[in-house]
């Protein structure tokens, strides 16, 4: 309960933390099942919280998806939650680029490539990045 009081956890995260503290596998399984039954532990609630916090940090959908998969969240839950942000990725990408590089668009290919690599490392898709630069060129 102490772990859940601090923040939301996925089932896999909580199980790993309990195992690292020396609890037996059958005790962990029973505890996690009880928490799920009492609705104190929810992968969908964790996913919503995780996506929101990462979105606020300026991370793109690919990086968020990878983080959720690492924490044991299934693709259907991830897709459902990321779909809520569908229209907002482009706006987020523009604000992340503006914060890092300023309002001026890159003057040459080398600078444009550098900015595109940065945005890709933040987890934005190549399509999102290309459309942001292409629309600003027109």
CSV table of N, CA, C and O in Angstrom, one decimal:
chain,number,residue,atom,x,y,z
A,1,UNK,N,0.8,-1.2,0.0
A,1,UNK,CA,0.0,0.0,0.0
A,1,UNK,C,0.9,1.3,0.0
A,1,UNK,O,0.5,2.3,-0.6
A,2,UNK,N,2.0,1.2,0.7
A,2,UNK,CA,2.9,2.3,0.7
A,2,UNK,C,3.4,2.7,-0.7
A,2,UNK,O,3.5,3.9,-1.0
A,3,UNK,N,3.7,1.7,-1.5
A,3,UNK,CA,4.2,2.0,-2.8
A,3,UNK,C,3.0,2.6,-3.7
A,3,UNK,O,3.3,3.6,-4.4
A,4,UNK,N,1.8,2.2,-3.5
A,4,UNK,CA,0.7,2.7,-4.3
A,4,UNK,C,0.3,4.1,-3.8
A,4,UNK,O,-0.3,4.8,-4.6
A,5,UNK,N,0.6,4.4,-2.6
A,5,UNK,CA,0.2,5.7,-2.1
A,5,UNK,C,1.1,6.8,-2.7
A,5,UNK,O,0.6,8.0,-2.8
A,6,UNK,N,2.2,6.5,-3.2
A,6,UNK,CA,3.1,7.5,-3.8
A,6,UNK,C,2.7,7.8,-5.2
A,6,UNK,O,2.8,9.0,-5.6
A,7,UNK,N,2.4,6.8,-6.0
A,7,UNK,CA,2.1,7.0,-7.4
A,7,UNK,C,1.4,5.7,-7.9
A,7,UNK,O,1.5,4.7,-7.3
A,8,UNK,N,0.8,5.8,-9.1
A,8,UNK,CA,0.3,4.6,-9.8
A,8,UNK,C,1.4,3.7,-10.2
A,8,UNK,O,2.5,4.2,-10.6
A,9,UNK,N,1.1,2.4,-10.2
A,9,UNK,CA,2.1,1.4,-10.7
A,9,UNK,C,1.4,0.4,-11.6
A,9,UNK,O,0.2,0.2,-11.5
A,10,UNK,N,2.1,-0.1,-12.5
A,10,UNK,CA,1.6,-1.2,-13.3
A,10,UNK,C,1.7,-2.5,-12.5
A,10,UNK,O,2.4,-2.6,-11.5
A,11,UNK,N,1.0,-3.5,-13.0
A,11,UNK,CA,1.1,-4.8,-12.3
A,11,UNK,C,2.5,-5.3,-12.3
A,11,UNK,O,3.0,-5.8,-11.2
A,12,UNK,N,3.2,-5.2,-13.4
A,12,UNK,CA,4.5,-5.7,-13.5
A,12,UNK,C,5.5,-5.0,-12.6
A,12,UNK,O,6.3,-5.5,-12.0
A,13,UNK,N,5.3,-3.6,-12.6
A,13,UNK,CA,6.2,-2.8,-11.8
A,13,UNK,C,6.1,-3.2,-10.3
A,13,UNK,O,7.1,-3.3,-9.6
A,14,UNK,N,4.8,-3.3,-9.9
A,14,UNK,CA,4.6,-3.6,-8.4
A,14,UNK,C,5.1,-5.0,-8.1
A,14,UNK,O,5.8,-5.1,-7.1
A,15,UNK,N,4.9,-5.9,-9.0
A,15,UNK,CA,5.4,-7.3,-8.7
A,15,UNK,C,7.0,-7.3,-8.7
A,15,UNK,O,7.5,-7.9,-7.8
A,16,UNK,N,7.6,-6.6,-9.5
A,16,UNK,CA,9.1,-6.5,-9.5
A,16,UNK,C,9.6,-5.8,-8.2
A,16,UNK,O,10.6,-6.3,-7.6
A,17,UNK,N,8.9,-4.8,-7.8
A,17,UNK,CA,9.4,-4.1,-6.6
A,17,UNK,C,9.2,-5.0,-5.4
A,17,UNK,O,10.1,-5.0,-4.5
A,18,UNK,N,8.1,-5.7,-5.3
A,18,UNK,CA,7.9,-6.6,-4.2
A,18,UNK,C,8.9,-7.8,-4.2
A,18,UNK,O,9.4,-8.2,-3.2
A,19,UNK,N,9.2,-8.3,-5.4
A,19,UNK,CA,10.1,-9.4,-5.5
A,19,UNK,C,11.5,-8.9,-5.1
A,19,UNK,O,12.3,-9.6,-4.4
A,20,UNK,N,11.9,-7.6,-5.4
A,20,UNK,CA,13.2,-7.1,-5.0
A,20,UNK,C,13.3,-6.9,-3.5
A,20,UNK,O,14.4,-6.9,-3.0
A,21,UNK,N,12.2,-6.8,-2.9
A,21,UNK,CA,12.2,-6.7,-1.4
A,21,UNK,C,12.1,-8.0,-0.7
A,21,UNK,O,12.0,-8.1,0.5
A,22,UNK,N,12.1,-9.1,-1.5
A,22,UNK,CA,12.3,-10.4,-0.9
A,22,UNK,C,11.0,-11.2,-0.6
A,22,UNK,O,11.0,-12.2,0.1
A,23,UNK,N,9.9,-10.7,-1.1
A,23,UNK,CA,8.6,-11.4,-0.9
A,23,UNK,C,8.5,-12.6,-1.9
A,23,UNK,O,9.1,-12.6,-3.0
A,24,UNK,N,7.8,-13.7,-1.4
A,24,UNK,CA,7.7,-14.9,-2.2
A,24,UNK,C,6.7,-14.7,-3.3
A,24,UNK,O,5.8,-13.8,-3.3
A,25,UNK,N,6.9,-15.4,-4.4
A,25,UNK,CA,6.1,-15.3,-5.6
A,25,UNK,C,4.6,-15.5,-5.4
A,25,UNK,O,3.8,-14.7,-5.9
A,26,UNK,N,4.3,-16.5,-4.6
A,26,UNK,CA,2.9,-16.7,-4.3
A,26,UNK,C,2.2,-15.6,-3.5
A,26,UNK,O,1.1,-15.2,-3.7
A,27,UNK,N,3.0,-15.0,-2.6
A,27,UNK,CA,2.5,-13.8,-1.8
A,27,UNK,C,2.3,-12.6,-2.7
A,27,UNK,O,1.3,-11.9,-2.6
A,28,UNK,N,3.3,-12.4,-3.6
A,28,UNK,CA,3.2,-11.3,-4.6
A,28,UNK,C,1.9,-11.5,-5.5
A,28,UNK,O,1.2,-10.5,-5.6
A,29,UNK,N,1.8,-12.7,-6.0
A,29,UNK,CA,0.6,-12.9,-6.9
A,29,UNK,C,-0.7,-12.7,-6.2
A,29,UNK,O,-1.6,-12.1,-6.7
A,30,UNK,N,-0.8,-13.2,-5.0
A,30,UNK,CA,-2.1,-13.0,-4.2
A,30,UNK,C,-2.3,-11.5,-3.9
A,30,UNK,O,-3.4,-11.0,-3.9
A,31,UNK,N,-1.3,-10.8,-3.5
A,31,UNK,CA,-1.4,-9.4,-3.1
A,31,UNK,C,-1.8,-8.6,-4.4
A,31,UNK,O,-2.7,-7.8,-4.3
A,32,UNK,N,-1.2,-8.8,-5.5
A,32,UNK,CA,-1.5,-8.1,-6.7
A,32,UNK,C,-2.9,-8.4,-7.1
A,32,UNK,O,-3.7,-7.5,-7.5
A,33,UNK,N,-3.3,-9.7,-7.1
A,33,UNK,CA,-4.7,-10.0,-7.4
A,33,UNK,C,-5.7,-9.3,-6.5
A,33,UNK,O,-6.8,-8.9,-6.9
A,34,UNK,N,-5.4,-9.3,-5.2
A,34,UNK,CA,-6.3,-8.6,-4.3
A,34,UNK,C,-6.4,-7.1,-4.5
A,34,UNK,O,-7.5,-6.5,-4.4
A,35,UNK,N,-5.3,-6.5,-4.9
A,35,UNK,CA,-5.3,-5.0,-5.2
A,35,UNK,C,-6.1,-4.7,-6.4
A,35,UNK,O,-6.8,-3.7,-6.5
A,36,UNK,N,-6.0,-5.6,-7.4
A,36,UNK,CA,-6.7,-5.5,-8.6
A,36,UNK,C,-8.2,-5.6,-8.3
A,36,UNK,O,-9.1,-4.8,-8.8
A,37,UNK,N,-8.6,-6.6,-7.5
A,37,UNK,CA,-10.0,-6.9,-7.2
A,37,UNK,C,-10.6,-5.7,-6.4
A,37,UNK,O,-11.8,-5.3,-6.6
A,38,UNK,N,-9.8,-5.1,-5.6
A,38,UNK,CA,-10.2,-3.9,-4.8
A,38,UNK,C,-10.1,-2.6,-5.6
A,38,UNK,O,-10.4,-1.5,-5.1
A,39,UNK,N,-9.7,-2.7,-6.9
A,39,UNK,CA,-9.5,-1.5,-7.8
A,39,UNK,C,-8.5,-0.5,-7.2
A,39,UNK,O,-8.6,0.7,-7.5
A,40,UNK,N,-7.5,-1.0,-6.5
A,40,UNK,CA,-6.5,-0.2,-6.0
A,40,UNK,C,-5.3,-0.2,-7.0
A,40,UNK,O,-4.4,0.7,-6.9
A,41,UNK,N,-5.2,-1.2,-7.8
A,41,UNK,CA,-4.2,-1.3,-8.8
A,41,UNK,C,-4.9,-1.5,-10.2
A,41,UNK,O,-5.7,-2.3,-10.3
A,42,UNK,N,-4.5,-0.6,-11.1
A,42,UNK,CA,-5.1,-0.6,-12.4
A,42,UNK,C,-4.1,-0.3,-13.5
A,42,UNK,O,-3.6,0.8,-13.5
A,43,UNK,N,-4.0,-1.2,-14.5
A,43,UNK,CA,-3.0,-0.9,-15.6
A,43,UNK,C,-3.5,0.3,-16.4
A,43,UNK,O,-2.8,1.1,-16.9
A,44,UNK,N,-4.9,0.4,-16.6
A,44,UNK,CA,-5.4,1.5,-17.4
A,44,UNK,C,-5.2,2.8,-16.7
A,44,UNK,O,-4.9,3.8,-17.4
A,45,UNK,N,-5.4,2.9,-15.4
A,45,UNK,CA,-5.2,4.1,-14.7
A,45,UNK,C,-3.7,4.5,-14.7
A,45,UNK,O,-3.4,5.7,-14.9
A,46,UNK,N,-2.9,3.5,-14.6
A,46,UNK,CA,-1.4,3.7,-14.6
A,46,UNK,C,-1.0,4.3,-16.0
A,46,UNK,O,-0.3,5.3,-16.1
A,47,UNK,N,-1.6,3.7,-17.0
A,47,UNK,CA,-1.3,4.1,-18.4
A,47,UNK,C,-1.7,5.6,-18.6
A,47,UNK,O,-0.9,6.4,-19.2
A,48,UNK,N,-2.9,5.9,-18.2
A,48,UNK,CA,-3.3,7.3,-18.4
A,48,UNK,C,-2.4,8.3,-17.6
A,48,UNK,O,-2.0,9.3,-18.2
A,49,UNK,N,-2.0,8.0,-16.4
A,49,UNK,CA,-1.1,8.8,-15.6
A,49,UNK,C,0.3,8.9,-16.3
A,49,UNK,O,0.8,10.0,-16.4
A,50,UNK,N,0.8,7.8,-16.8
A,50,UNK,CA,2.1,7.7,-17.4
A,50,UNK,C,2.1,8.6,-18.7
A,50,UNK,O,3.0,9.4,-18.9
A,51,UNK,N,1.1,8.4,-19.5
A,51,UNK,CA,1.0,9.1,-20.8
A,51,UNK,C,0.9,10.6,-20.5
A,51,UNK,O,1.6,11.4,-21.1
A,52,UNK,N,0.1,11.0,-19.6
A,52,UNK,CA,-0.1,12.4,-19.3
A,52,UNK,C,1.3,13.0,-18.8
A,52,UNK,O,1.7,14.1,-19.2
A,53,UNK,N,1.9,12.4,-17.9
A,53,UNK,CA,3.2,12.9,-17.3
A,53,UNK,C,4.3,13.0,-18.4
A,53,UNK,O,5.0,14.0,-18.5
A,54,UNK,N,4.4,12.0,-19.3
A,54,UNK,CA,5.4,12.0,-20.3
A,54,UNK,C,5.0,13.1,-21.4
A,54,UNK,O,5.9,13.7,-22.0
A,55,UNK,N,3.7,13.2,-21.7
A,55,UNK,CA,3.3,14.3,-22.6
A,55,UNK,C,3.7,15.6,-22.1
A,55,UNK,O,4.2,16.5,-22.8
A,56,UNK,N,3.5,15.9,-20.8
A,56,UNK,CA,3.9,17.1,-20.2
A,56,UNK,C,5.4,17.4,-20.3
A,56,UNK,O,5.8,18.5,-20.3
A,57,UNK,N,6.2,16.3,-20.3
A,57,UNK,CA,7.6,16.5,-20.4
A,57,UNK,C,8.1,16.7,-21.8
A,57,UNK,O,9.3,16.9,-22.1
A,58,UNK,N,7.2,16.6,-22.8
A,58,UNK,CA,7.5,16.8,-24.2
A,58,UNK,C,8.0,15.6,-24.9
A,58,UNK,O,8.7,15.7,-25.9
A,59,UNK,N,7.6,14.4,-24.4
A,59,UNK,CA,8.0,13.2,-25.1
A,59,UNK,C,6.9,12.8,-26.2
A,59,UNK,O,5.7,13.0,-25.9
A,60,UNK,N,7.4,12.2,-27.3
A,60,UNK,CA,6.5,11.8,-28.3
A,60,UNK,C,5.9,10.4,-28.1
A,60,UNK,O,6.3,9.7,-27.2
A,61,UNK,N,5.0,10.0,-29.0
A,61,UNK,CA,4.2,8.8,-28.8
A,61,UNK,C,5.1,7.5,-28.9
A,61,UNK,O,4.8,6.5,-28.2
A,62,UNK,N,6.2,7.5,-29.7
A,62,UNK,CA,7.0,6.3,-29.8
A,62,UNK,C,7.8,6.1,-28.5
A,62,UNK,O,7.9,4.9,-28.0
A,63,UNK,N,8.3,7.1,-27.9
A,63,UNK,CA,9.0,7.0,-26.6
A,63,UNK,C,8.1,6.6,-25.5
A,63,UNK,O,8.4,5.7,-24.6
A,64,UNK,N,6.9,7.1,-25.5
A,64,UNK,CA,5.9,6.8,-24.4
A,64,UNK,C,5.5,5.3,-24.6
A,64,UNK,O,5.4,4.6,-23.6
A,65,UNK,N,5.2,4.9,-25.8
A,65,UNK,CA,4.9,3.5,-26.1
A,65,UNK,C,5.9,2.5,-25.6
A,65,UNK,O,5.7,1.5,-24.9
A,66,UNK,N,7.2,2.9,-25.9
A,66,UNK,CA,8.3,2.0,-25.4
A,66,UNK,C,8.4,1.9,-23.9
A,66,UNK,O,8.6,0.8,-23.3
A,67,UNK,N,8.2,3.0,-23.2
A,67,UNK,CA,8.2,3.0,-21.8
A,67,UNK,C,7.0,2.2,-21.2
A,67,UNK,O,7.2,1.5,-20.2
A,68,UNK,N,5.9,2.3,-21.8
A,68,UNK,CA,4.7,1.5,-21.3
A,68,UNK,C,4.9,0.0,-21.6
A,68,UNK,O,4.6,-0.8,-20.7
A,69,UNK,N,5.5,-0.4,-22.7
A,69,UNK,CA,5.7,-1.8,-23.0
A,69,UNK,C,6.7,-2.3,-22.0
A,69,UNK,O,6.6,-3.5,-21.5
A,70,UNK,N,7.7,-1.5,-21.7
A,70,UNK,CA,8.7,-1.9,-20.7
A,70,UNK,C,8.1,-2.2,-19.3
A,70,UNK,O,8.6,-3.0,-18.6
A,71,UNK,N,7.0,-1.6,-19.0
A,71,UNK,CA,6.3,-1.7,-17.8
A,71,UNK,C,5.2,-2.7,-17.8
A,71,UNK,O,4.4,-2.8,-16.9
A,72,UNK,N,5.1,-3.5,-18.9
A,72,UNK,CA,4.2,-4.6,-19.0
A,72,UNK,C,2.8,-4.2,-19.4
A,72,UNK,O,1.8,-5.0,-19.2
A,73,UNK,N,2.6,-3.1,-20.1
A,73,UNK,CA,1.2,-2.7,-20.5
A,73,UNK,C,1.0,-3.2,-21.9
A,73,UNK,O,1.9,-3.1,-22.8
A,74,UNK,N,-0.2,-3.8,-22.1
A,74,UNK,CA,-0.5,-4.4,-23.4
A,74,UNK,C,-0.8,-3.3,-24.5
A,74,UNK,O,-1.2,-2.2,-24.2
A,75,UNK,N,-0.6,-3.7,-25.8
A,75,UNK,CA,-0.8,-2.7,-26.9
A,75,UNK,C,-2.2,-2.1,-27.0
A,75,UNK,O,-2.3,-0.9,-27.3
A,76,UNK,N,-3.2,-2.9,-26.7
A,76,UNK,CA,-4.6,-2.3,-26.7
A,76,UNK,C,-4.8,-1.2,-25.8
A,76,UNK,O,-5.4,-0.1,-26.1
A,77,UNK,N,-4.3,-1.3,-24.5
A,77,UNK,CA,-4.4,-0.3,-23.5
A,77,UNK,C,-3.6,0.9,-23.9
A,77,UNK,O,-4.0,2.1,-23.8
A,78,UNK,N,-2.4,0.7,-24.5
A,78,UNK,CA,-1.5,1.8,-24.9
A,78,UNK,C,-2.2,2.5,-26.1
A,78,UNK,O,-2.3,3.8,-26.0
A,79,UNK,N,-2.7,1.8,-27.1
A,79,UNK,CA,-3.4,2.5,-28.2
A,79,UNK,C,-4.6,3.3,-27.8
A,79,UNK,O,-4.8,4.4,-28.3
A,80,UNK,N,-5.4,2.8,-26.9
A,80,UNK,CA,-6.6,3.5,-26.4
A,80,UNK,C,-6.2,4.8,-25.8
A,80,UNK,O,-6.8,5.8,-26.0
A,81,UNK,N,-5.1,4.8,-24.9
A,81,UNK,CA,-4.7,6.0,-24.2
A,81,UNK,C,-4.0,7.0,-25.2
A,81,UNK,O,-4.3,8.2,-25.1
A,82,UNK,N,-3.2,6.5,-26.1
A,82,UNK,CA,-2.5,7.4,-27.0
A,82,UNK,C,-3.4,8.0,-28.0
A,82,UNK,O,-3.2,9.1,-28.5
A,83,UNK,N,-4.5,7.3,-28.3
A,83,UNK,CA,-5.5,7.9,-29.2
A,83,UNK,C,-6.2,9.1,-28.7
A,83,UNK,O,-6.6,10.0,-29.5
A,84,UNK,N,-6.2,9.3,-27.4
A,84,UNK,CA,-6.8,10.5,-26.8
A,84,UNK,C,-5.9,11.7,-27.1
A,84,UNK,O,-6.4,12.8,-27.0
A,85,UNK,N,-4.7,11.5,-27.4
A,85,UNK,CA,-3.8,12.6,-27.7
A,85,UNK,C,-3.5,12.8,-29.2
A,85,UNK,O,-2.7,13.6,-29.6
A,86,UNK,N,-4.2,12.1,-30.1
A,86,UNK,CA,-4.0,12.1,-31.5
A,86,UNK,C,-3.8,13.5,-32.1
A,86,UNK,O,-2.8,13.7,-32.8
A,87,UNK,N,-4.7,14.4,-31.8
A,87,UNK,CA,-4.6,15.7,-32.4
A,87,UNK,C,-3.6,16.6,-31.8
A,87,UNK,O,-3.4,17.8,-32.3
A,88,UNK,N,-3.0,16.2,-30.8
A,88,UNK,CA,-2.1,17.1,-30.0
A,88,UNK,C,-0.6,16.9,-30.2
A,88,UNK,O,0.2,17.7,-29.8
A,89,UNK,N,-0.2,15.8,-30.9
A,89,UNK,CA,1.2,15.5,-31.1
A,89,UNK,C,1.9,16.6,-31.9
A,89,UNK,O,3.1,16.9,-31.6
A,90,UNK,N,1.3,17.0,-32.9
A,90,UNK,CA,1.9,18.0,-33.8
A,90,UNK,C,2.2,19.3,-33.0
A,90,UNK,O,3.2,20.0,-33.1
A,91,UNK,N,1.2,19.7,-32.2
A,91,UNK,CA,1.3,20.9,-31.4
A,91,UNK,C,2.5,20.8,-30.4
A,91,UNK,O,3.3,21.7,-30.2
A,92,UNK,N,2.5,19.6,-29.8
A,92,UNK,CA,3.6,19.3,-28.8
A,92,UNK,C,5.0,19.3,-29.5
A,92,UNK,O,5.9,19.9,-29.0
A,93,UNK,N,5.1,18.7,-30.7
A,93,UNK,CA,6.3,18.7,-31.4
A,93,UNK,C,6.8,20.1,-31.7
A,93,UNK,O,7.9,20.5,-31.5
A,94,UNK,N,5.8,21.0,-32.1
A,94,UNK,CA,6.2,22.4,-32.4
A,94,UNK,C,6.7,23.1,-31.2
A,94,UNK,O,7.6,23.9,-31.3
A,95,UNK,N,6.0,22.9,-30.1
A,95,UNK,CA,6.5,23.6,-28.8
A,95,UNK,C,7.8,23.1,-28.4
A,95,UNK,O,8.6,23.8,-27.9
A,96,UNK,N,8.1,21.8,-28.5
A,96,UNK,CA,9.4,21.2,-28.1
A,96,UNK,C,10.5,21.8,-29.0
A,96,UNK,O,11.5,22.2,-28.5
A,97,UNK,N,10.2,21.8,-30.3
A,97,UNK,CA,11.2,22.4,-31.2
A,97,UNK,C,11.4,23.9,-30.9
A,97,UNK,O,12.6,24.3,-30.9
A,98,UNK,N,10.4,24.6,-30.7
A,98,UNK,CA,10.5,26.0,-30.4
A,98,UNK,C,11.3,26.3,-29.1
A,98,UNK,O,12.2,27.2,-29.1
A,99,UNK,N,11.0,25.5,-28.1
A,99,UNK,CA,11.8,25.7,-26.8
A,99,UNK,C,13.3,25.4,-27.0
A,99,UNK,O,14.1,26.1,-26.4
A,100,UNK,N,13.6,24.4,-27.8
A,100,UNK,CA,15.0,24.0,-27.9
A,100,UNK,C,15.7,24.9,-28.9
A,100,UNK,O,16.9,25.2,-28.7
A,101,UNK,N,15.1,25.2,-30.1
A,101,UNK,CA,15.8,25.8,-31.2
A,101,UNK,C,15.4,27.2,-31.5
A,101,UNK,O,16.0,27.9,-32.3
A,102,UNK,N,14.3,27.7,-30.9
A,102,UNK,CA,13.8,29.0,-31.2
A,102,UNK,C,12.8,29.0,-32.4
A,102,UNK,O,12.6,28.0,-33.0
A,103,UNK,N,12.3,30.2,-32.7
A,103,UNK,CA,11.3,30.3,-33.7
A,103,UNK,C,11.8,30.2,-35.2
A,103,UNK,O,11.1,29.8,-36.0
A,104,UNK,N,13.1,30.6,-35.4
A,104,UNK,CA,13.6,30.5,-36.8
A,104,UNK,C,13.7,29.1,-37.2
A,104,UNK,O,14.2,28.2,-36.5
A,105,UNK,N,13.3,28.8,-38.5
A,105,UNK,CA,13.4,27.5,-39.1
A,105,UNK,C,14.9,27.3,-39.5
A,105,UNK,O,15.6,28.3,-39.7
A,106,UNK,N,15.4,26.1,-39.5
A,106,UNK,CA,16.8,25.8,-39.9
A,106,UNK,C,17.1,26.4,-41.2
A,106,UNK,O,16.4,26.3,-42.2
A,107,UNK,N,18.3,27.0,-41.3
A,107,UNK,CA,18.7,27.7,-42.5
A,107,UNK,C,19.4,26.7,-43.5
A,107,UNK,O,19.4,27.0,-44.7
A,108,UNK,N,19.9,25.6,-43.1
A,108,UNK,CA,20.6,24.7,-44.0
A,108,UNK,C,20.2,23.2,-43.6
A,108,UNK,O,19.6,22.9,-42.6
A,109,UNK,N,20.7,22.3,-44.5
A,109,UNK,CA,20.4,20.9,-44.4
A,109,UNK,C,20.9,20.3,-43.1
A,109,UNK,O,20.3,19.6,-42.4
A,110,UNK,N,22.1,20.7,-42.7
A,110,UNK,CA,22.8,20.2,-41.5
A,110,UNK,C,22.0,20.6,-40.3
A,110,UNK,O,21.8,19.7,-39.4
A,111,UNK,N,21.6,21.8,-40.2
A,111,UNK,CA,20.8,22.2,-39.0
A,111,UNK,C,19.5,21.6,-38.9
A,111,UNK,O,19.0,21.1,-37.9
A,112,UNK,N,18.9,21.4,-40.1
A,112,UNK,CA,17.5,20.8,-40.2
A,112,UNK,C,17.7,19.3,-39.7
A,112,UNK,O,16.9,18.8,-39.0
A,113,UNK,N,18.7,18.6,-40.2
A,113,UNK,CA,19.0,17.2,-39.8
A,113,UNK,C,19.2,17.1,-38.3
A,113,UNK,O,18.7,16.2,-37.7
A,114,UNK,N,19.9,18.1,-37.7
A,114,UNK,CA,20.2,18.1,-36.3
A,114,UNK,C,18.9,18.2,-35.5
A,114,UNK,O,18.6,17.5,-34.5
A,115,UNK,N,18.0,19.1,-35.9
A,115,UNK,CA,16.7,19.3,-35.3
A,115,UNK,C,15.8,18.1,-35.4
A,115,UNK,O,15.2,17.7,-34.5
A,116,UNK,N,15.9,17.5,-36.6
A,116,UNK,CA,15.0,16.3,-36.8
A,116,UNK,C,15.5,15.1,-36.0
A,116,UNK,O,14.7,14.4,-35.4
A,117,UNK,N,16.8,15.0,-35.8
A,117,UNK,CA,17.3,13.9,-34.9
A,117,UNK,C,16.9,14.1,-33.5
A,117,UNK,O,16.5,13.2,-32.8
A,118,UNK,N,17.0,15.4,-33.0
A,118,UNK,CA,16.6,15.7,-31.7
A,118,UNK,C,15.1,15.3,-31.5
A,118,UNK,O,14.8,14.6,-30.5
A,119,UNK,N,14.3,15.6,-32.4
A,119,UNK,CA,12.8,15.3,-32.2
A,119,UNK,C,12.6,13.8,-32.3
A,119,UNK,O,11.7,13.3,-31.6
A,120,UNK,N,13.4,13.1,-33.1
A,120,UNK,CA,13.2,11.7,-33.2
A,120,UNK,C,13.6,11.1,-31.9
A,120,UNK,O,13.0,10.1,-31.4
A,121,UNK,N,14.7,11.6,-31.3
A,121,UNK,CA,15.1,11.0,-30.0
A,121,UNK,C,14.1,11.3,-28.9
A,121,UNK,O,14.0,10.6,-27.9
A,122,UNK,N,13.3,12.3,-29.0
A,122,UNK,CA,12.2,12.6,-28.1
A,122,UNK,C,11.0,11.7,-28.3
A,122,UNK,O,10.1,11.8,-27.5
A,123,UNK,N,11.0,10.9,-29.4
A,123,UNK,CA,9.9,9.9,-29.5
A,123,UNK,C,8.9,10.3,-30.6
A,123,UNK,O,7.8,9.6,-30.6
A,124,UNK,N,9.1,11.3,-31.4
A,124,UNK,CA,8.1,11.6,-32.4
A,124,UNK,C,8.4,10.8,-33.6
A,124,UNK,O,9.6,10.4,-33.9
A,125,UNK,N,7.4,10.5,-34.4
A,125,UNK,CA,7.5,9.6,-35.6
A,125,UNK,C,8.1,10.4,-36.7
A,125,UNK,O,8.0,11.7,-36.8
A,126,UNK,N,8.8,9.8,-37.6
A,126,UNK,CA,9.4,10.5,-38.8
A,126,UNK,C,8.3,11.2,-39.6
A,126,UNK,O,8.6,12.3,-40.1
A,127,UNK,N,7.1,10.7,-39.7
A,127,UNK,CA,6.0,11.4,-40.4
A,127,UNK,C,5.6,12.7,-39.7
A,127,UNK,O,5.4,13.7,-40.4
A,128,UNK,N,5.5,12.7,-38.4
A,128,UNK,CA,5.2,13.9,-37.6
A,128,UNK,C,6.3,14.9,-37.8
A,128,UNK,O,6.0,16.1,-38.1
A,129,UNK,N,7.5,14.5,-37.8
A,129,UNK,CA,8.6,15.4,-37.9
A,129,UNK,C,8.7,16.0,-39.3
A,129,UNK,O,8.8,17.2,-39.5
A,130,UNK,N,8.6,15.2,-40.3
A,130,UNK,CA,8.7,15.6,-41.7
A,130,UNK,C,7.5,16.6,-42.0
A,130,UNK,O,7.7,17.6,-42.7
A,131,UNK,N,6.3,16.3,-41.5
A,131,UNK,CA,5.2,17.2,-41.8
A,131,UNK,C,5.4,18.5,-41.2
A,131,UNK,O,5.0,19.6,-41.7
A,132,UNK,N,6.0,18.6,-40.0
A,132,UNK,CA,6.2,19.8,-39.3
A,132,UNK,C,7.2,20.7,-40.1
A,132,UNK,O,7.0,21.9,-40.2
A,133,UNK,N,8.2,20.1,-40.6
A,133,UNK,CA,9.2,20.9,-41.3
A,133,UNK,C,8.7,21.2,-42.7
A,133,UNK,O,9.0,22.3,-43.3
A,134,UNK,N,8.0,20.3,-43.4
A,134,UNK,CA,7.5,20.5,-44.7
A,134,UNK,C,6.5,21.6,-44.7
A,134,UNK,O,6.5,22.5,-45.6
A,135,UNK,N,5.5,21.7,-43.8
A,135,UNK,CA,4.5,22.7,-43.7
A,135,UNK,C,5.1,24.1,-43.5
A,135,UNK,O,4.6,25.1,-44.0
A,136,UNK,N,6.2,24.1,-42.7
A,136,UNK,CA,6.8,25.4,-42.5
A,136,UNK,C,7.6,25.9,-43.6
A,136,UNK,O,7.9,27.1,-43.8
A,137,UNK,N,8.0,25.0,-44.5
A,137,UNK,CA,8.8,25.4,-45.7
A,137,UNK,C,7.9,26.1,-46.8
A,137,UNK,O,8.3,26.9,-47.5
A,138,UNK,N,6.6,25.7,-46.8
A,138,UNK,CA,5.7,26.2,-47.8
A,138,UNK,C,5.3,27.6,-47.6
A,138,UNK,O,5.4,28.2,-46.7
